[in-house]
Short mmCIF file of C-alpha atoms in Angstrom, two decimals:
data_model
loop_
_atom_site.label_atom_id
_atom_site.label_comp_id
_atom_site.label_asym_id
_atom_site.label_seq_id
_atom_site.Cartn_x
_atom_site.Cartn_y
_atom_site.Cartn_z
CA UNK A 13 116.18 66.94 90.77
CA UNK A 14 118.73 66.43 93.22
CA UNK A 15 121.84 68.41 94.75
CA UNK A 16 125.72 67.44 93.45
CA UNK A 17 128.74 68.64 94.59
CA UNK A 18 129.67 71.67 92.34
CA UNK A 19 132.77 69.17 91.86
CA UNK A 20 130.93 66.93 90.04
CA UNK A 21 129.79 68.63 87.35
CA UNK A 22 131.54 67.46 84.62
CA UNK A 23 134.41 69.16 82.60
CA UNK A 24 135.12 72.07 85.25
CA UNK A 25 137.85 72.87 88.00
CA UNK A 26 137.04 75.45 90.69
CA UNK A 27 140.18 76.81 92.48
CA UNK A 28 140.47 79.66 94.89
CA UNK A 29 143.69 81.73 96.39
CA UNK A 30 143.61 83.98 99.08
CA UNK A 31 145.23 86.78 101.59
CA UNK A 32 142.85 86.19 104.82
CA UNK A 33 144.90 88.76 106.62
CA UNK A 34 144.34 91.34 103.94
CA UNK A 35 140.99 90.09 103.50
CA UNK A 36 141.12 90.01 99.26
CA UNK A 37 141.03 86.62 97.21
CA UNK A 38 140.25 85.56 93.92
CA UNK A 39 138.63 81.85 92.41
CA UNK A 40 139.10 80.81 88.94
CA UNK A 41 136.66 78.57 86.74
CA UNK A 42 138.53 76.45 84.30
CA UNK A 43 137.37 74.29 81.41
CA UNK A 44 140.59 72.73 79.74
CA UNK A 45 138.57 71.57 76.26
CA UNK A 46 136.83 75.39 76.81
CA UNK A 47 133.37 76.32 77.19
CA UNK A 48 130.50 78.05 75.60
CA UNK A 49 130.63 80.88 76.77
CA UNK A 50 127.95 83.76 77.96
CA UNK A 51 127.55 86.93 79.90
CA UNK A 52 124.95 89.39 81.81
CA UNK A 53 126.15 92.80 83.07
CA UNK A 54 123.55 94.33 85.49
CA UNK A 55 125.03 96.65 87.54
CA UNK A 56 126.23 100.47 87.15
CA UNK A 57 129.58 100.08 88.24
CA UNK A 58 131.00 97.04 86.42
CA UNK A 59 134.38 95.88 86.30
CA UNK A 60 135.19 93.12 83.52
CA UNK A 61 137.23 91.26 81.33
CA UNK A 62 136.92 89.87 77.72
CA UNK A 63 132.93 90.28 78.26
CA UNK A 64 133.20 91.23 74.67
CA UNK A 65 134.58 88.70 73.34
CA UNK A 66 131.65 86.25 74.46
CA UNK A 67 128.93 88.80 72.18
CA UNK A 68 127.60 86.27 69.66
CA UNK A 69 128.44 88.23 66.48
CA UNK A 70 132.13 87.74 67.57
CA UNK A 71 134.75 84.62 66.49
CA UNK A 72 135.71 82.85 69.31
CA UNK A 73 133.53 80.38 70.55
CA UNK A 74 134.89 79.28 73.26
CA UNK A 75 136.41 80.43 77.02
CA UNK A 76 139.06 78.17 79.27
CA UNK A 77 138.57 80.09 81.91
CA UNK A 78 136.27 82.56 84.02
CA UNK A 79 137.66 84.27 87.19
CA UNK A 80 136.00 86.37 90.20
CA UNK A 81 138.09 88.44 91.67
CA UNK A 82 138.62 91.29 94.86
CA UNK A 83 140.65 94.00 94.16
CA UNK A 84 138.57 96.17 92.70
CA UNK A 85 139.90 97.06 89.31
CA UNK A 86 143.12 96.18 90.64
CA UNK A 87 142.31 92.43 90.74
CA UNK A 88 141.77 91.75 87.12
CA UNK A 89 145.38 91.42 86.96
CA UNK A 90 144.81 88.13 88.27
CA UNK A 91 143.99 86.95 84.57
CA UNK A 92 147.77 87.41 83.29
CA UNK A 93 148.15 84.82 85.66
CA UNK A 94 145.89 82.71 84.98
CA UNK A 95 146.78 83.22 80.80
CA UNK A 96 150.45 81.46 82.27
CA UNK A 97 148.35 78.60 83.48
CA UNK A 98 147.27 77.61 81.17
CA UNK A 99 149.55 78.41 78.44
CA UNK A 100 151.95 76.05 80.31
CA UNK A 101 149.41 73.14 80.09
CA UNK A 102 148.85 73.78 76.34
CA UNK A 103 145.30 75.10 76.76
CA UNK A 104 143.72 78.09 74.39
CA UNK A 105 142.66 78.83 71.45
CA UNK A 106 144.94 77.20 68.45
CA UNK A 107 146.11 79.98 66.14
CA UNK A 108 148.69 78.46 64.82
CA UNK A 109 151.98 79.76 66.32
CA UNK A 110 150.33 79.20 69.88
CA UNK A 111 147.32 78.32 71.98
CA UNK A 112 146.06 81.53 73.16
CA UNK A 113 143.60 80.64 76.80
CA UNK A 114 140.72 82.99 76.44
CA UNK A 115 139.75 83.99 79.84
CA UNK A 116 137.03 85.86 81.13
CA UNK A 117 136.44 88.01 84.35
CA UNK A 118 135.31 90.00 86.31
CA UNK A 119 135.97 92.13 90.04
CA UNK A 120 134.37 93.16 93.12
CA UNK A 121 135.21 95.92 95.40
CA UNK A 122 137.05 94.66 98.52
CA UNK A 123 139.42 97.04 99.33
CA UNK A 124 137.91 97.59 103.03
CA UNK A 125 137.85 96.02 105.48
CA UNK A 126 141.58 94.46 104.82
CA UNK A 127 144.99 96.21 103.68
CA UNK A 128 143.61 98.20 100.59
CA UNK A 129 147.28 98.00 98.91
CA UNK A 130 147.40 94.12 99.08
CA UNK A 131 145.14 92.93 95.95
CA UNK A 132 144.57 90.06 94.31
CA UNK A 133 147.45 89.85 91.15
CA UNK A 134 149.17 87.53 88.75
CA UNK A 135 151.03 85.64 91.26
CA UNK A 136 147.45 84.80 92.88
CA UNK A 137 145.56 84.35 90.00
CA UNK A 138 148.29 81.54 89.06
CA UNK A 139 147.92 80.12 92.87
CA UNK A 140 144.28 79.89 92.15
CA UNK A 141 144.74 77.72 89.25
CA UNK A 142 146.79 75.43 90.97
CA UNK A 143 144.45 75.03 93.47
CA UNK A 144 141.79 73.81 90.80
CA UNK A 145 144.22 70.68 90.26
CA UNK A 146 144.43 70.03 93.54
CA UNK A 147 141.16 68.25 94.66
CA UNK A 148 140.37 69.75 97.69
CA UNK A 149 137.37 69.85 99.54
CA UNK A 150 134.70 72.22 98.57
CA UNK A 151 135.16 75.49 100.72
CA UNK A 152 132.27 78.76 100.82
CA UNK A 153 132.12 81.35 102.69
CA UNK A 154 135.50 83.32 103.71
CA UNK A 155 137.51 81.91 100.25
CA UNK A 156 138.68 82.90 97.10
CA UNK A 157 136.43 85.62 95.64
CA UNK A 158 134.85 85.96 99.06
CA UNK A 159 137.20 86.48 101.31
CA UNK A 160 136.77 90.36 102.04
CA UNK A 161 133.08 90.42 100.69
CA UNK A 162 130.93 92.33 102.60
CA UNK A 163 126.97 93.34 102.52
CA UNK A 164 124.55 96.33 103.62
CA UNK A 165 126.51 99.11 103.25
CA UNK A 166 124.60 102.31 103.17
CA UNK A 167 125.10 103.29 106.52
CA UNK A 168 129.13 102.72 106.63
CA UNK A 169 131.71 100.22 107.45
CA UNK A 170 130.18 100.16 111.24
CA UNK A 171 126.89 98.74 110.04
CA UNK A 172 127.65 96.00 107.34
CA UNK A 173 128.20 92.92 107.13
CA UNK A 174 130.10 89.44 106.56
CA UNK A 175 129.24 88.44 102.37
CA UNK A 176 131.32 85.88 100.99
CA UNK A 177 131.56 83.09 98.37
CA UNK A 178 129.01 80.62 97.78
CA UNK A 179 128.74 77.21 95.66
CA UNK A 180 125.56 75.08 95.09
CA UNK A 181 124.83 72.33 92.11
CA UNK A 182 122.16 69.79 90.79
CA UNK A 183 121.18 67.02 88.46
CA UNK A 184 117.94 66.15 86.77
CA UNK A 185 118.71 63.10 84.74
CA UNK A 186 122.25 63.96 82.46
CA UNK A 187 121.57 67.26 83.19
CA UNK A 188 124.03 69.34 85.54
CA UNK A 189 124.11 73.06 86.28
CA UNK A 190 125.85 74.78 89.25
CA UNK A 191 126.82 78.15 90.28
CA UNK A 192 129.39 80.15 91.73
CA UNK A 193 129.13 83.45 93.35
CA UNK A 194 131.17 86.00 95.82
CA UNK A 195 128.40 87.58 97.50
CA UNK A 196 129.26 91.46 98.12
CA UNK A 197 126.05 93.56 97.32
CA UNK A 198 125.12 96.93 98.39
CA UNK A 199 121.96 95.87 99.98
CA UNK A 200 120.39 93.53 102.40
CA UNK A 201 120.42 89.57 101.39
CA UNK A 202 116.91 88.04 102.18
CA UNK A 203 116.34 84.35 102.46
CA UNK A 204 113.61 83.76 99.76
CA UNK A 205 111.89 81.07 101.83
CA UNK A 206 110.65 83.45 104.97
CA UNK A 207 111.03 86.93 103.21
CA UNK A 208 113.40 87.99 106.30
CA UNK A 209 116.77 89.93 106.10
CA UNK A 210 119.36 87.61 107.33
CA UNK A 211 122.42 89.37 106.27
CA UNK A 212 122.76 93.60 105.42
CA UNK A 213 122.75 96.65 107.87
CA UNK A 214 122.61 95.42 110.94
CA UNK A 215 122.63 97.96 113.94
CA UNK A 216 124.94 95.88 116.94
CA UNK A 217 123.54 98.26 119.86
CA UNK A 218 120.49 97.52 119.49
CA UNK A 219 120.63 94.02 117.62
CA UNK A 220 118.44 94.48 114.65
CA UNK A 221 118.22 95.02 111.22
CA UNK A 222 118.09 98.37 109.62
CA UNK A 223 116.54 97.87 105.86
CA UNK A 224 118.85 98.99 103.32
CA UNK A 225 115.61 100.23 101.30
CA UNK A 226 114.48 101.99 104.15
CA UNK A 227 117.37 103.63 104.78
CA UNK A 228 117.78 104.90 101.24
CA UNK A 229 114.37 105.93 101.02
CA UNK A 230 114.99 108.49 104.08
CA UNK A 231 118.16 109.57 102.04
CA UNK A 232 116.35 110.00 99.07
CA UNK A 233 117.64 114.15 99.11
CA UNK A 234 120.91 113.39 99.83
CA UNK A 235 122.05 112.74 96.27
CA UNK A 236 125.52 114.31 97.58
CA UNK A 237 126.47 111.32 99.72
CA UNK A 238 126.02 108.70 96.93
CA UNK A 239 130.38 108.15 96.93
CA UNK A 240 130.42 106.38 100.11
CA UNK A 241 127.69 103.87 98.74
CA UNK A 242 130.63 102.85 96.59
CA UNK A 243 132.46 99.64 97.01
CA UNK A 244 130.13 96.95 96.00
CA UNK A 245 129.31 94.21 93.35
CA UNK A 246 127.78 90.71 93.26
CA UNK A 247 129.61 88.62 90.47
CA UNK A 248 129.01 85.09 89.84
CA UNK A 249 129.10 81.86 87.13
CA UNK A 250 126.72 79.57 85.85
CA UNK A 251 128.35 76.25 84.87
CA UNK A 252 126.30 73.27 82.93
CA UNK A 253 126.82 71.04 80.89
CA UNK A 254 123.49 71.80 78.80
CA UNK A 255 123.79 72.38 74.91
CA UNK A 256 124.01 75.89 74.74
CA UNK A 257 125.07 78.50 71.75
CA UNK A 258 126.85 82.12 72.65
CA UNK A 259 123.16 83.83 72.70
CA UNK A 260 122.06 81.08 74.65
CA UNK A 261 124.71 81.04 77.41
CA UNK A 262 124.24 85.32 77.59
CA UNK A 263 120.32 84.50 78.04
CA UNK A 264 121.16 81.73 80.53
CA UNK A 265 123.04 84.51 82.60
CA UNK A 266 120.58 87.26 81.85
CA UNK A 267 118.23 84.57 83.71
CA UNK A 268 120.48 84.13 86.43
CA UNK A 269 120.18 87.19 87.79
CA UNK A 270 116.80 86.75 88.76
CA UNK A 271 118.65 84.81 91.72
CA UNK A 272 120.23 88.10 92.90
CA UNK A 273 116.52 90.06 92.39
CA UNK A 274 115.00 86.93 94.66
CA UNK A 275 117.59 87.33 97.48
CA UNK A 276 119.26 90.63 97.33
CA UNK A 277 117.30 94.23 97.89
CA UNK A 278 117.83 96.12 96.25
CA UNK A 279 119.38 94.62 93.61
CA UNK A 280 121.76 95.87 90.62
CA UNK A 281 122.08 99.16 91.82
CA UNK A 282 123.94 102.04 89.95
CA UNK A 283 126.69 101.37 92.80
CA UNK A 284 126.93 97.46 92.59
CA UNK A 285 128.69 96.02 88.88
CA UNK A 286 126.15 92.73 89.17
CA UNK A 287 127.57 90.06 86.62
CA UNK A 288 127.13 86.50 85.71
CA UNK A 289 128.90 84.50 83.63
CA UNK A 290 127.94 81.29 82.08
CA UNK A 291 130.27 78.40 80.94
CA UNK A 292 128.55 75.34 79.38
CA UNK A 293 130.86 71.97 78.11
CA UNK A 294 127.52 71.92 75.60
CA UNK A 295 127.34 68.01 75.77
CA UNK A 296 123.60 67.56 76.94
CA UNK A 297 120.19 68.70 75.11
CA UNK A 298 117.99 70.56 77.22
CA UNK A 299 115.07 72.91 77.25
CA UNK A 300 116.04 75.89 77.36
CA UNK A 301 113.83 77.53 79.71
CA UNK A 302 114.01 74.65 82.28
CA UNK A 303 118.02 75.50 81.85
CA UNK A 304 117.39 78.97 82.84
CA UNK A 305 114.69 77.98 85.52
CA UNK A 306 117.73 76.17 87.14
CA UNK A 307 119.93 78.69 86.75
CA UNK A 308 117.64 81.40 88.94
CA UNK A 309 117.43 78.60 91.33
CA UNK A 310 121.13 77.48 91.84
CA UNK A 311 122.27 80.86 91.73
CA UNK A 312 119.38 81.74 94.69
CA UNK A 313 120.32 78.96 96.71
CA UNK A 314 124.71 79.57 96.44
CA UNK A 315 124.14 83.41 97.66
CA UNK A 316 121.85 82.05 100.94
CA UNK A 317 125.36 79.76 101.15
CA UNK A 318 127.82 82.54 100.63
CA UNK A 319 126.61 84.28 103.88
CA UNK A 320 125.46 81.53 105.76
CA UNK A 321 128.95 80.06 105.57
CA UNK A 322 131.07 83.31 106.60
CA UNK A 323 132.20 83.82 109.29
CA UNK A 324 133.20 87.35 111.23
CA UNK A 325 136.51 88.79 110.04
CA UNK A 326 138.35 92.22 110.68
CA UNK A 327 135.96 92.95 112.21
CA UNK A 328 132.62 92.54 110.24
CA UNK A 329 129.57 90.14 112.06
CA UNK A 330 128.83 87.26 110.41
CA UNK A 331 125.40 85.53 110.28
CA UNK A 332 126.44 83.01 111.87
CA UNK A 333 126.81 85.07 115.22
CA UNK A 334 123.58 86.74 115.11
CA UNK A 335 122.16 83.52 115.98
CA UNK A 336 121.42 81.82 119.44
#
């Protein structure tokens, strides 16, 4: 097994558009001959698009597209946009009297710590699609998706910080899987390898971390307060190009999320709407459980990239200067 560029997984374009000053963004997955498609909704507070649509007892087969979006509800507007897109290039489902994209979605709340009436909308989901044709070099951290992500919030705005978008692919023989993800949980983000927080509520007075399970656990009566643990949500895609069916690609997902469990605590919380995607071209035969196996893994490994890769913004420490 080896790492790829997430570009180089065949079949896909990954394109991001963003407002850095109002700190909100969106990235679009796109697969013009479509993908299998799959989904896994975890958390209480989801916000989606089309996840119905990729159920197995329903028609369509395939999606052209998969966006991640800020905005909060607000952003799924973003997949008008992207519909345009690829309309204009002739890509969709074929019924006939026109080619109808199918595109999939789903949002994250970002509305602090940027302008909370600038969201991400049709104009930028149709700037993020034009980014995907335009060959740029890979970006994580502060970018599409990730741009106003933000972690370790149960203590306020004053204690959280820096999330962001994350990327990270590999190859065993024909095999390729990858994953995307804009990193924005409730809770603390814990590097698998030494068990230690390295991104969530960090108190800057003292310089240390305050566990998000810790502090819950001493709110436990305060069932009152829960509102301002809103604004949340880890969403994400597994790509591959592994022969997958629509139950498969939903298990695939349901898999995936045992990336978040590994790095995130806690994890899928009634305030965070956790959800994974997957998007296979369905070229290459695998086993399925090693396809799953890879999917926890490359999922794990683009959140640890999402925050390592951030930087501070508006105001919110990044990992990157908590270090010496």
């Amino acid at each position: 097994m080896r790492e790829i560029p997430f570009q180089q997984i065949d079949g896909f374009r990954l394109g991001h558009a963003q407002d850095e000053k109002a700190a909100t963004g969106c990235s679009v997955i796109i697969c013009e001959e479509g993908a299998v498609g799959g989904v896994d909704v975890r958390g209480g507070s989801p916000g989606t698009r089309e996840t119905d649509l990729l159920d197995p007892k329903n028609l369509v087969e395939d999606v052209h597209a998969v966006f991640l979006s800020g905005g909060s509800a607000y952003g799924l507007n973003v997949g008008g946009g992207i519909m345009q897109f690829l309309e204009e290039k002739q890509i969709g489902f074929d019924v006939q009297v026109a080619k109808v994209p199918i595109v999939s979605g789903a949002i994250l709340f970002d509305l602090f710590p940027g302008n909370p009436t600038v969201r991400p909308d049709h104009q930028m989901g149709y700037q993020a699609c034009e980014g995907a044709y335009q060959n740029e070099p890979l970006q994580n951290g502060n970018v599409g998706a990730g741009t106003g992500a933000t972690v370790g919030k149960c203590l306020g705005p004053e204690f959280a910080m820096k999330g962001g978008l994350g990327t990270y692919a590999v190859q065993i023989g024909d095999l390729q899987i990858g994953a995307v993800v804009a990193v924005n949980c409730f809770g603390d983000v814990i590097d698998p390898k030494t068990g230690g927080i390295i991104a969530g509520v960090y108190d800057q007075k003292h310089q240390s971390f305050l566990s998000s399970e810790q502090q819950l656990l001493s709110q436990s009566d305060q069932t009152e307060k829960t509102n301002r643990f809103k604004g949340n949500t880890t969403i994400g895609t597994i790509v591959t190009n592994a022969k997958l069916n629509k139950g498969q690609a939903s298990k695939i997902s349901s898999m995936a999320h045992d990336g978040l469990a590994r790095t995130m605590r806690p994890s899928h919380a009634l305030v965070d709407g956790d959800t994974i995607f997957t998007m296979s071209t369905n070229k290459v035969e695998a086993e399925l459980n090693v396809v799953g196996m890879l999917a926890t893994t490359v999922m794990e490994k683009a959140i640890i990239k999402a925050v390592r890769e951030a930087r501070t913004s508006h105001g919110i420490l990044a990992y990157n200067d908590l270090r010496d």
